[in-house]
């Protein structure tokens, strides 16, 4: 596995060989705050523990929770989100790990964010719940490339458009999708998009679309990629990486190497 983190503009880049054997409980990335430290046994720490305990209990049943506790300067704001397809037990396990890691990787820091395959956890002393900014964003890319990047990117656009449409119309702001191959050289592609359930449908559309339309140059031609942000995320792979059957199933006719149709085929919602 190769891992090359670097900072690009306001985004945090991470190049990672994403393979199915990645351990689900592994910390993908973390960002520590710049809004000060607290001391051991302080009121801030007591409030933080209260927030983290609330989040790990309440988010594991509903998949999403936010809370604030205390008063300035000891106010703590927290948010936890599990990936829409994971089971309650997986969500709980991920958040338990996140609760520990978030404090360990940023010791005594008033703010921390941690990303995993199955969940995301964030806390801060500065209000962020009303923000729709998706920064910082983390990009993860498979080190393997597809044979026809242009065609693959068009296919991805079709898939993510349809999956996003489904996600934006759902209460959970989450959907998965699949598009089966349309030429011999091109693989079946699996996609996933998720927004915070607190975003409106149009905020979700705007956030997710900015992740793949246009596709960041870093991801172009790669067999798999992810953009993980703080309000929305997307992922695609040429293998199935989510639980359950995809919500959106696209079938594009086999075309013997000719370009894909100008107009997208209709999304077929699963029953
Ligand atoms: C917080 O702690 C870190 C590491 O202990 C230190 O580098 C940093 O300067 C501290 N920040 C403030 C605002 O005290
Ligand atoms: C914090 O509290 C624990 C348990 O009450 C105690 O063992 C520890 O020494 C305290 N640490 C500080 C820095 O006061
Ligand atoms: C979960 O949320 C409910 C309703 O907001 C609250 O009453 C309960 O105490 C929370 N659970 C935990 C463990 O904090
Ligand atoms: C995806 O959706 C956008 C916005 O509606 C549209 O402009 C674009 O043509 C769509 N792409 C495909 C491949 O359908």
mmCIF file of C-alpha atoms and ligand atoms in Angstrom:
data_model
loop_
_atom_site.group_PDB
_atom_site.id
_atom_site.type_symbol
_atom_site.label_atom_id
_atom_site.label_comp_id
_atom_site.label_asym_id
_atom_site.label_seq_id
_atom_site.Cartn_x
_atom_site.Cartn_y
_atom_site.Cartn_z
ATOM 1 C CA UNK A 1 0.000 0.000 0.000
ATOM 2 C CA UNK A 2 1.377 3.419 -0.942
ATOM 3 C CA UNK A 3 0.279 6.536 0.903
ATOM 4 C CA UNK A 4 1.369 9.995 -0.124
ATOM 5 C CA UNK A 5 -0.377 12.802 1.694
ATOM 6 C CA UNK A 6 0.029 16.330 0.428
ATOM 7 C CA UNK A 7 -1.823 19.600 0.764
ATOM 8 C CA UNK A 8 -3.290 21.166 -2.366
ATOM 9 C CA UNK A 9 -5.066 24.511 -2.149
ATOM 10 C CA UNK A 10 -7.654 24.102 0.602
ATOM 11 C CA UNK A 11 -7.917 20.388 0.051
ATOM 12 C CA UNK A 12 -6.115 17.622 1.788
ATOM 13 C CA UNK A 13 -4.871 15.090 -0.704
ATOM 14 C CA UNK A 14 -4.086 11.537 0.119
ATOM 15 C CA UNK A 15 -3.032 9.029 -2.467
ATOM 16 C CA UNK A 16 -3.868 5.558 -1.351
ATOM 17 C CA UNK A 17 -4.067 2.184 -2.981
ATOM 18 C CA UNK A 18 -7.647 1.412 -2.123
ATOM 19 C CA UNK A 19 -8.175 -2.305 -2.223
ATOM 20 C CA UNK A 20 -10.976 -4.510 -0.875
ATOM 21 C CA UNK A 21 -8.601 -5.876 1.787
ATOM 22 C CA UNK A 22 -8.413 -2.514 3.570
ATOM 23 C CA UNK A 23 -9.407 -2.985 7.185
ATOM 24 C CA UNK A 24 -12.754 -1.308 7.798
ATOM 25 C CA UNK A 25 -11.727 0.018 11.204
ATOM 26 C CA UNK A 26 -8.605 1.748 9.941
ATOM 27 C CA UNK A 27 -8.287 5.501 10.405
ATOM 28 C CA UNK A 28 -8.203 6.977 6.890
ATOM 29 C CA UNK A 29 -7.248 10.499 7.833
ATOM 30 C CA UNK A 30 -7.495 13.087 10.579
ATOM 31 C CA UNK A 31 -7.315 16.843 10.839
ATOM 32 C CA UNK A 32 -6.539 18.510 14.160
ATOM 33 C CA UNK A 33 -7.946 21.921 15.058
ATOM 34 C CA UNK A 34 -6.168 25.233 15.345
ATOM 35 C CA UNK A 35 -8.507 26.753 17.924
ATOM 36 C CA UNK A 36 -6.522 25.975 21.072
ATOM 37 C CA UNK A 37 -5.862 23.237 23.600
ATOM 38 C CA UNK A 38 -7.476 22.168 26.829
ATOM 39 C CA UNK A 39 -5.911 20.702 29.943
ATOM 40 C CA UNK A 40 -6.459 17.381 31.699
ATOM 41 C CA UNK A 41 -9.515 17.308 33.985
ATOM 42 C CA UNK A 42 -10.723 20.689 32.743
ATOM 43 C CA UNK A 43 -14.372 21.567 32.229
ATOM 44 C CA UNK A 44 -13.720 21.387 28.490
ATOM 45 C CA UNK A 45 -12.589 17.782 28.795
ATOM 46 C CA UNK A 46 -15.637 16.853 30.887
ATOM 47 C CA UNK A 47 -17.930 18.475 28.305
ATOM 48 C CA UNK A 48 -16.074 16.778 25.467
ATOM 49 C CA UNK A 49 -16.516 13.349 27.051
ATOM 50 C CA UNK A 50 -20.191 14.066 27.446
ATOM 51 C CA UNK A 51 -20.522 15.077 23.790
ATOM 52 C CA UNK A 52 -18.591 12.038 22.571
ATOM 53 C CA UNK A 53 -20.636 9.663 24.685
ATOM 54 C CA UNK A 54 -23.870 11.209 23.382
ATOM 55 C CA UNK A 55 -22.690 10.962 19.776
ATOM 56 C CA UNK A 56 -21.478 7.378 19.911
ATOM 57 C CA UNK A 57 -24.719 6.235 21.560
ATOM 58 C CA UNK A 58 -27.185 8.229 19.525
ATOM 59 C CA UNK A 59 -25.527 8.133 16.119
ATOM 60 C CA UNK A 60 -25.113 4.364 16.187
ATOM 61 C CA UNK A 61 -28.872 3.837 16.192
ATOM 62 C CA UNK A 62 -29.889 6.585 13.760
ATOM 63 C CA UNK A 63 -26.650 6.857 11.734
ATOM 64 C CA UNK A 64 -26.354 10.585 12.398
ATOM 65 C CA UNK A 65 -26.231 12.823 15.457
ATOM 66 C CA UNK A 66 -25.145 16.307 16.419
ATOM 67 C CA UNK A 67 -24.969 17.899 19.835
ATOM 68 C CA UNK A 68 -23.608 20.870 21.738
ATOM 69 C CA UNK A 69 -22.820 20.937 25.419
ATOM 70 C CA UNK A 70 -21.534 23.550 27.861
ATOM 71 C CA UNK A 71 -21.007 27.275 27.667
ATOM 72 C CA UNK A 72 -18.307 29.412 26.067
ATOM 73 C CA UNK A 73 -15.339 29.034 26.624
ATOM 74 C CA UNK A 74 -16.068 25.382 27.421
ATOM 75 C CA UNK A 75 -18.704 24.862 24.747
ATOM 76 C CA UNK A 76 -18.201 21.651 22.733
ATOM 77 C CA UNK A 77 -19.951 20.998 19.423
ATOM 78 C CA UNK A 78 -19.954 17.492 17.970
ATOM 79 C CA UNK A 79 -21.157 15.573 14.926
ATOM 80 C CA UNK A 80 -21.103 11.888 14.028
ATOM 81 C CA UNK A 81 -22.190 10.214 10.802
ATOM 82 C CA UNK A 82 -22.089 6.588 9.725
ATOM 83 C CA UNK A 83 -22.083 5.488 6.096
ATOM 84 C CA UNK A 84 -25.674 4.912 5.044
ATOM 85 C CA UNK A 85 -25.356 1.195 4.313
ATOM 86 C CA UNK A 86 -23.579 -0.016 7.464
ATOM 87 C CA UNK A 87 -25.293 -1.989 10.196
ATOM 88 C CA UNK A 88 -25.883 -0.602 13.688
ATOM 89 C CA UNK A 89 -23.156 -2.818 15.169
ATOM 90 C CA UNK A 90 -20.611 -1.678 12.562
ATOM 91 C CA UNK A 91 -21.618 1.936 13.080
ATOM 92 C CA UNK A 92 -21.215 1.612 16.835
ATOM 93 C CA UNK A 93 -17.826 -0.113 16.525
ATOM 94 C CA UNK A 94 -16.595 2.571 14.127
ATOM 95 C CA UNK A 95 -17.751 5.408 16.382
ATOM 96 C CA UNK A 96 -16.167 3.802 19.443
ATOM 97 C CA UNK A 97 -12.843 3.692 17.606
ATOM 98 C CA UNK A 98 -13.372 7.237 16.328
ATOM 99 C CA UNK A 99 -14.116 8.556 19.824
ATOM 100 C CA UNK A 100 -10.778 7.227 21.063
ATOM 101 C CA UNK A 101 -8.727 8.089 17.983
ATOM 102 C CA UNK A 102 -10.063 11.644 17.688
ATOM 103 C CA UNK A 103 -8.616 12.439 21.110
ATOM 104 C CA UNK A 104 -5.447 10.380 20.692
ATOM 105 C CA UNK A 105 -4.344 11.728 17.321
ATOM 106 C CA UNK A 106 -4.946 15.332 18.405
ATOM 107 C CA UNK A 107 -4.091 15.175 22.128
ATOM 108 C CA UNK A 108 -5.733 17.929 24.196
ATOM 109 C CA UNK A 109 -6.780 19.710 21.029
ATOM 110 C CA UNK A 110 -10.137 21.483 21.266
ATOM 111 C CA UNK A 111 -11.039 20.344 17.757
ATOM 112 C CA UNK A 112 -10.519 17.152 15.793
ATOM 113 C CA UNK A 113 -11.960 15.277 12.809
ATOM 114 C CA UNK A 114 -11.467 11.631 11.906
ATOM 115 C CA UNK A 115 -12.543 9.727 8.785
ATOM 116 C CA UNK A 116 -13.054 5.973 8.411
ATOM 117 C CA UNK A 117 -14.631 3.724 5.799
ATOM 118 C CA UNK A 118 -17.767 3.413 7.931
ATOM 119 C CA UNK A 119 -17.989 6.685 9.856
ATOM 120 C CA UNK A 120 -16.921 10.293 10.371
ATOM 121 C CA UNK A 121 -16.587 12.110 13.697
ATOM 122 C CA UNK A 122 -15.919 15.744 14.378
ATOM 123 C CA UNK A 123 -15.827 17.991 17.444
ATOM 124 C CA UNK A 124 -14.833 21.589 18.004
ATOM 125 C CA UNK A 125 -15.158 24.546 20.343
ATOM 126 C CA UNK A 126 -16.167 26.646 17.316
ATOM 127 C CA UNK A 127 -19.652 26.316 15.798
ATOM 128 C CA UNK A 128 -19.710 24.401 12.500
ATOM 129 C CA UNK A 129 -23.158 22.786 12.409
ATOM 130 C CA UNK A 130 -24.666 25.598 10.350
ATOM 131 C CA UNK A 131 -21.883 25.579 7.756
ATOM 132 C CA UNK A 132 -22.340 24.048 4.317
ATOM 133 C CA UNK A 133 -18.643 24.236 3.458
ATOM 134 C CA UNK A 134 -17.248 20.813 2.589
ATOM 135 C CA UNK A 135 -13.628 21.676 3.473
ATOM 136 C CA UNK A 136 -11.325 20.126 4.378
ATOM 137 C CA UNK A 137 -11.704 17.455 1.728
ATOM 138 C CA UNK A 138 -9.694 14.308 1.412
ATOM 139 C CA UNK A 139 -9.030 12.644 -1.931
ATOM 140 C CA UNK A 140 -8.205 8.968 -2.110
ATOM 141 C CA UNK A 141 -7.305 7.315 -5.377
ATOM 142 C CA UNK A 142 -6.656 3.793 -6.534
ATOM 143 C CA UNK A 143 -3.154 3.487 -7.996
ATOM 144 C CA UNK A 144 -4.473 1.378 -10.914
ATOM 145 C CA UNK A 145 -5.792 3.031 -14.080
ATOM 146 C CA UNK A 146 -8.563 2.200 -16.564
ATOM 147 C CA UNK A 147 -7.811 1.636 -20.230
ATOM 148 C CA UNK A 148 -10.160 4.304 -21.604
ATOM 149 C CA UNK A 149 -10.238 7.253 -19.172
ATOM 150 C CA UNK A 150 -12.560 9.458 -21.243
ATOM 151 C CA UNK A 151 -15.194 6.793 -21.617
ATOM 152 C CA UNK A 152 -14.821 5.811 -17.982
ATOM 153 C CA UNK A 153 -15.312 9.424 -16.855
ATOM 154 C CA UNK A 154 -18.512 9.701 -18.922
ATOM 155 C CA UNK A 155 -19.792 6.451 -17.440
ATOM 156 C CA UNK A 156 -18.964 7.717 -13.969
ATOM 157 C CA UNK A 157 -20.841 10.928 -14.652
ATOM 158 C CA UNK A 158 -23.963 8.982 -15.622
ATOM 159 C CA UNK A 159 -23.694 6.777 -12.565
ATOM 160 C CA UNK A 160 -23.014 9.535 -10.053
ATOM 161 C CA UNK A 161 -25.715 11.798 -11.536
ATOM 162 C CA UNK A 162 -28.330 9.083 -11.071
ATOM 163 C CA UNK A 163 -27.040 8.058 -7.644
ATOM 164 C CA UNK A 164 -26.951 11.655 -6.448
ATOM 165 C CA UNK A 165 -30.492 12.203 -7.689
ATOM 166 C CA UNK A 166 -31.640 9.227 -5.652
ATOM 167 C CA UNK A 167 -29.664 10.337 -2.572
ATOM 168 C CA UNK A 168 -30.972 13.912 -2.696
ATOM 169 C CA UNK A 169 -34.564 12.643 -2.817
ATOM 170 C CA UNK A 170 -34.057 10.349 0.200
ATOM 171 C CA UNK A 171 -34.378 11.427 3.835
ATOM 172 C CA UNK A 172 -30.986 9.890 4.637
ATOM 173 C CA UNK A 173 -29.297 11.774 1.768
ATOM 174 C CA UNK A 174 -27.590 8.532 0.866
ATOM 175 C CA UNK A 175 -27.643 6.202 -2.125
ATOM 176 C CA UNK A 176 -25.592 3.551 -3.874
ATOM 177 C CA UNK A 177 -25.597 2.705 -7.554
ATOM 178 C CA UNK A 178 -24.163 0.449 -10.209
ATOM 179 C CA UNK A 179 -23.696 0.791 -13.931
ATOM 180 C CA UNK A 180 -22.966 -2.373 -15.836
ATOM 181 C CA UNK A 181 -20.417 -2.384 -18.577
ATOM 182 C CA UNK A 182 -21.259 -0.904 -21.928
ATOM 183 C CA UNK A 183 -18.225 -2.023 -23.871
ATOM 184 C CA UNK A 184 -15.948 -5.035 -23.508
ATOM 185 C CA UNK A 185 -13.045 -2.904 -22.251
ATOM 186 C CA UNK A 186 -15.029 -1.051 -19.628
ATOM 187 C CA UNK A 187 -15.803 -2.520 -16.247
ATOM 188 C CA UNK A 188 -18.935 -2.419 -14.138
ATOM 189 C CA UNK A 189 -18.702 0.605 -11.833
ATOM 190 C CA UNK A 190 -20.133 0.948 -8.330
ATOM 191 C CA UNK A 191 -20.852 4.339 -6.768
ATOM 192 C CA UNK A 192 -21.905 5.798 -3.435
ATOM 193 C CA UNK A 193 -22.870 9.329 -2.428
ATOM 194 C CA UNK A 194 -23.790 10.716 0.975
ATOM 195 C CA UNK A 195 -24.547 14.112 2.461
ATOM 196 C CA UNK A 196 -25.205 15.084 6.043
ATOM 197 C CA UNK A 197 -28.951 14.456 6.519
ATOM 198 C CA UNK A 198 -29.089 18.053 7.802
ATOM 199 C CA UNK A 199 -28.373 19.400 4.297
ATOM 200 C CA UNK A 200 -31.357 20.276 2.113
ATOM 201 C CA UNK A 201 -31.830 18.320 -1.112
ATOM 202 C CA UNK A 202 -30.470 21.207 -3.162
ATOM 203 C CA UNK A 203 -27.500 21.765 -0.842
ATOM 204 C CA UNK A 204 -26.752 18.048 -1.146
ATOM 205 C CA UNK A 205 -26.934 18.164 -4.954
ATOM 206 C CA UNK A 206 -24.662 21.183 -5.090
ATOM 207 C CA UNK A 207 -22.149 19.688 -2.663
ATOM 208 C CA UNK A 208 -21.874 16.265 -4.296
ATOM 209 C CA UNK A 209 -21.889 17.555 -7.865
ATOM 210 C CA UNK A 210 -18.849 19.677 -7.077
ATOM 211 C CA UNK A 211 -16.987 16.467 -6.159
ATOM 212 C CA UNK A 212 -17.245 14.820 -9.600
ATOM 213 C CA UNK A 213 -18.412 17.408 -12.144
ATOM 214 C CA UNK A 214 -15.710 17.935 -13.204
ATOM 215 C CA UNK A 215 -13.835 15.006 -11.740
ATOM 216 C CA UNK A 216 -10.690 16.258 -9.945
ATOM 217 C CA UNK A 217 -7.659 15.778 -12.198
ATOM 218 C CA UNK A 218 -6.093 13.691 -9.440
ATOM 219 C CA UNK A 219 -8.808 11.049 -9.924
ATOM 220 C CA UNK A 220 -9.024 11.086 -13.717
ATOM 221 C CA UNK A 221 -8.453 7.643 -15.170
ATOM 222 C CA UNK A 222 -8.150 5.920 -11.805
ATOM 223 C CA UNK A 223 -10.079 2.681 -11.273
ATOM 224 C CA UNK A 224 -11.407 3.949 -7.973
ATOM 225 C CA UNK A 225 -11.629 7.166 -6.047
ATOM 226 C CA UNK A 226 -13.157 8.950 -3.126
ATOM 227 C CA UNK A 227 -13.688 12.508 -2.083
ATOM 228 C CA UNK A 228 -14.393 12.630 1.625
ATOM 229 C CA UNK A 229 -15.525 15.975 2.964
ATOM 230 C CA UNK A 230 -17.213 17.214 6.121
ATOM 231 C CA UNK A 231 -20.701 17.686 4.642
ATOM 232 C CA UNK A 232 -20.729 15.337 1.636
ATOM 233 C CA UNK A 233 -18.763 12.463 0.140
ATOM 234 C CA UNK A 234 -18.628 10.277 -2.940
ATOM 235 C CA UNK A 235 -16.850 7.070 -3.847
ATOM 236 C CA UNK A 236 -16.628 4.820 -6.877
ATOM 237 C CA UNK A 237 -14.836 1.544 -7.543
ATOM 238 C CA UNK A 238 -14.852 -1.195 -10.162
ATOM 239 C CA UNK A 239 -15.733 -3.684 -7.441
ATOM 240 C CA UNK A 240 -18.683 -3.722 -5.050
ATOM 241 C CA UNK A 241 -17.677 -2.065 -1.793
ATOM 242 C CA UNK A 242 -21.009 -1.368 -0.080
ATOM 243 C CA UNK A 243 -23.528 -3.512 1.729
ATOM 244 C CA UNK A 244 -26.891 -4.439 0.257
ATOM 245 C CA UNK A 245 -28.025 -4.176 -3.340
ATOM 246 C CA UNK A 246 -27.534 -0.840 -5.127
ATOM 247 C CA UNK A 247 -30.462 1.607 -5.002
ATOM 248 C CA UNK A 248 -29.808 2.689 -8.581
ATOM 249 C CA UNK A 249 -29.152 0.198 -11.370
ATOM 250 C CA UNK A 250 -28.161 1.533 -14.759
ATOM 251 C CA UNK A 251 -27.839 -0.675 -17.772
ATOM 252 C CA UNK A 252 -26.098 0.755 -20.778
ATOM 253 C CA UNK A 253 -26.237 -1.366 -23.959
ATOM 254 C CA UNK A 254 -23.106 -3.037 -25.222
ATOM 255 C CA UNK A 255 -21.888 -0.884 -28.088
ATOM 256 C CA UNK A 256 -18.924 -2.574 -29.643
ATOM 257 C CA UNK A 257 -16.528 0.244 -28.888
ATOM 258 C CA UNK A 258 -18.709 3.131 -30.080
ATOM 259 C CA UNK A 259 -19.119 6.097 -27.714
ATOM 260 C CA UNK A 260 -21.941 5.946 -25.136
ATOM 261 C CA UNK A 261 -25.337 7.469 -26.040
ATOM 262 C CA UNK A 262 -25.683 11.243 -25.835
ATOM 263 C CA UNK A 263 -28.675 11.053 -23.523
ATOM 264 C CA UNK A 264 -28.397 9.014 -20.335
ATOM 265 C CA UNK A 265 -30.578 5.942 -19.906
ATOM 266 C CA UNK A 266 -33.216 6.230 -17.194
ATOM 267 C CA UNK A 267 -32.285 5.255 -13.673
ATOM 268 C CA UNK A 268 -34.129 2.117 -12.640
ATOM 269 C CA UNK A 269 -34.968 2.337 -8.952
ATOM 270 C CA UNK A 270 -34.868 -0.942 -7.112
ATOM 271 C CA UNK A 271 -38.157 -2.064 -5.550
HETATM 272 C C1 LIG B 1 -1.447 22.986 21.722
HETATM 273 O O1 LIG B 1 -0.601 21.865 21.966
HETATM 274 C C2 LIG B 1 0.282 21.573 20.909
HETATM 275 C C3 LIG B 1 0.994 20.266 21.220
HETATM 276 O O2 LIG B 1 1.091 20.030 22.583
HETATM 277 C C4 LIG B 1 1.235 22.753 20.747
HETATM 278 O O3 LIG B 1 2.140 22.499 19.685
HETATM 279 C C5 LIG B 1 0.430 24.014 20.420
HETATM 280 O O4 LIG B 1 1.272 25.128 20.355
HETATM 281 C C6 LIG B 1 -0.636 24.259 21.475
HETATM 282 N N1 LIG B 1 -1.509 25.336 21.039
HETATM 283 C C7 LIG B 1 -1.916 26.322 21.818
HETATM 284 C C8 LIG B 1 -2.825 27.337 21.188
HETATM 285 O O5 LIG B 1 -1.600 26.397 22.996
HETATM 286 C C1 LIG B 2 -6.997 14.109 36.649
HETATM 287 O O1 LIG B 2 -7.862 13.319 37.451
HETATM 288 C C2 LIG B 2 -7.374 12.025 37.686
HETATM 289 C C3 LIG B 2 -8.452 11.248 38.442
HETATM 290 O O2 LIG B 2 -9.206 12.072 39.276
HETATM 291 C C4 LIG B 2 -6.059 12.082 38.443
HETATM 292 O O3 LIG B 2 -5.565 10.780 38.649
HETATM 293 C C5 LIG B 2 -5.058 12.904 37.636
HETATM 294 O O4 LIG B 2 -3.853 13.051 38.368
HETATM 295 C C6 LIG B 2 -5.628 14.258 37.282
HETATM 296 N N1 LIG B 2 -4.720 14.941 36.369
HETATM 297 C C7 LIG B 2 -4.413 16.230 36.478
HETATM 298 C C8 LIG B 2 -3.447 16.769 35.475
HETATM 299 O O5 LIG B 2 -4.898 16.938 37.342
HETATM 300 C C1 LIG B 3 -29.996 10.359 22.656
HETATM 301 O O1 LIG B 3 -30.885 11.393 22.298
HETATM 302 C C2 LIG B 3 -32.013 11.508 23.145
HETATM 303 C C3 LIG B 3 -32.936 12.542 22.539
HETATM 304 O O2 LIG B 3 -32.227 13.663 22.074
HETATM 305 C C4 LIG B 3 -31.550 11.838 24.547
HETATM 306 O O3 LIG B 3 -32.649 11.959 25.404
HETATM 307 C C5 LIG B 3 -30.605 10.756 25.036
HETATM 308 O O4 LIG B 3 -30.089 11.092 26.284
HETATM 309 C C6 LIG B 3 -29.481 10.551 24.059
HETATM 310 N N1 LIG B 3 -28.656 9.399 24.441
HETATM 311 C C7 LIG B 3 -27.444 9.537 24.945
HETATM 312 C C8 LIG B 3 -26.740 8.285 25.280
HETATM 313 O O5 LIG B 3 -26.905 10.618 25.121
HETATM 314 C C1 LIG B 4 -25.250 15.058 -15.157
HETATM 315 O O1 LIG B 4 -26.099 16.073 -14.651
HETATM 316 C C2 LIG B 4 -25.744 17.374 -15.066
HETATM 317 C C3 LIG B 4 -26.637 18.372 -14.350
HETATM 318 O O2 LIG B 4 -27.987 18.013 -14.467
HETATM 319 C C4 LIG B 4 -25.851 17.463 -16.589
HETATM 320 O O3 LIG B 4 -25.439 18.747 -17.000
HETATM 321 C C5 LIG B 4 -24.939 16.406 -17.210
HETATM 322 O O4 LIG B 4 -25.105 16.413 -18.621
HETATM 323 C C6 LIG B 4 -25.283 15.043 -16.673
HETATM 324 N N1 LIG B 4 -24.309 14.092 -17.209
HETATM 325 C C7 LIG B 4 -24.666 12.966 -17.836
HETATM 326 C C8 LIG B 4 -23.568 12.109 -18.350
HETATM 327 O O5 LIG B 4 -25.830 12.644 -17.959
#
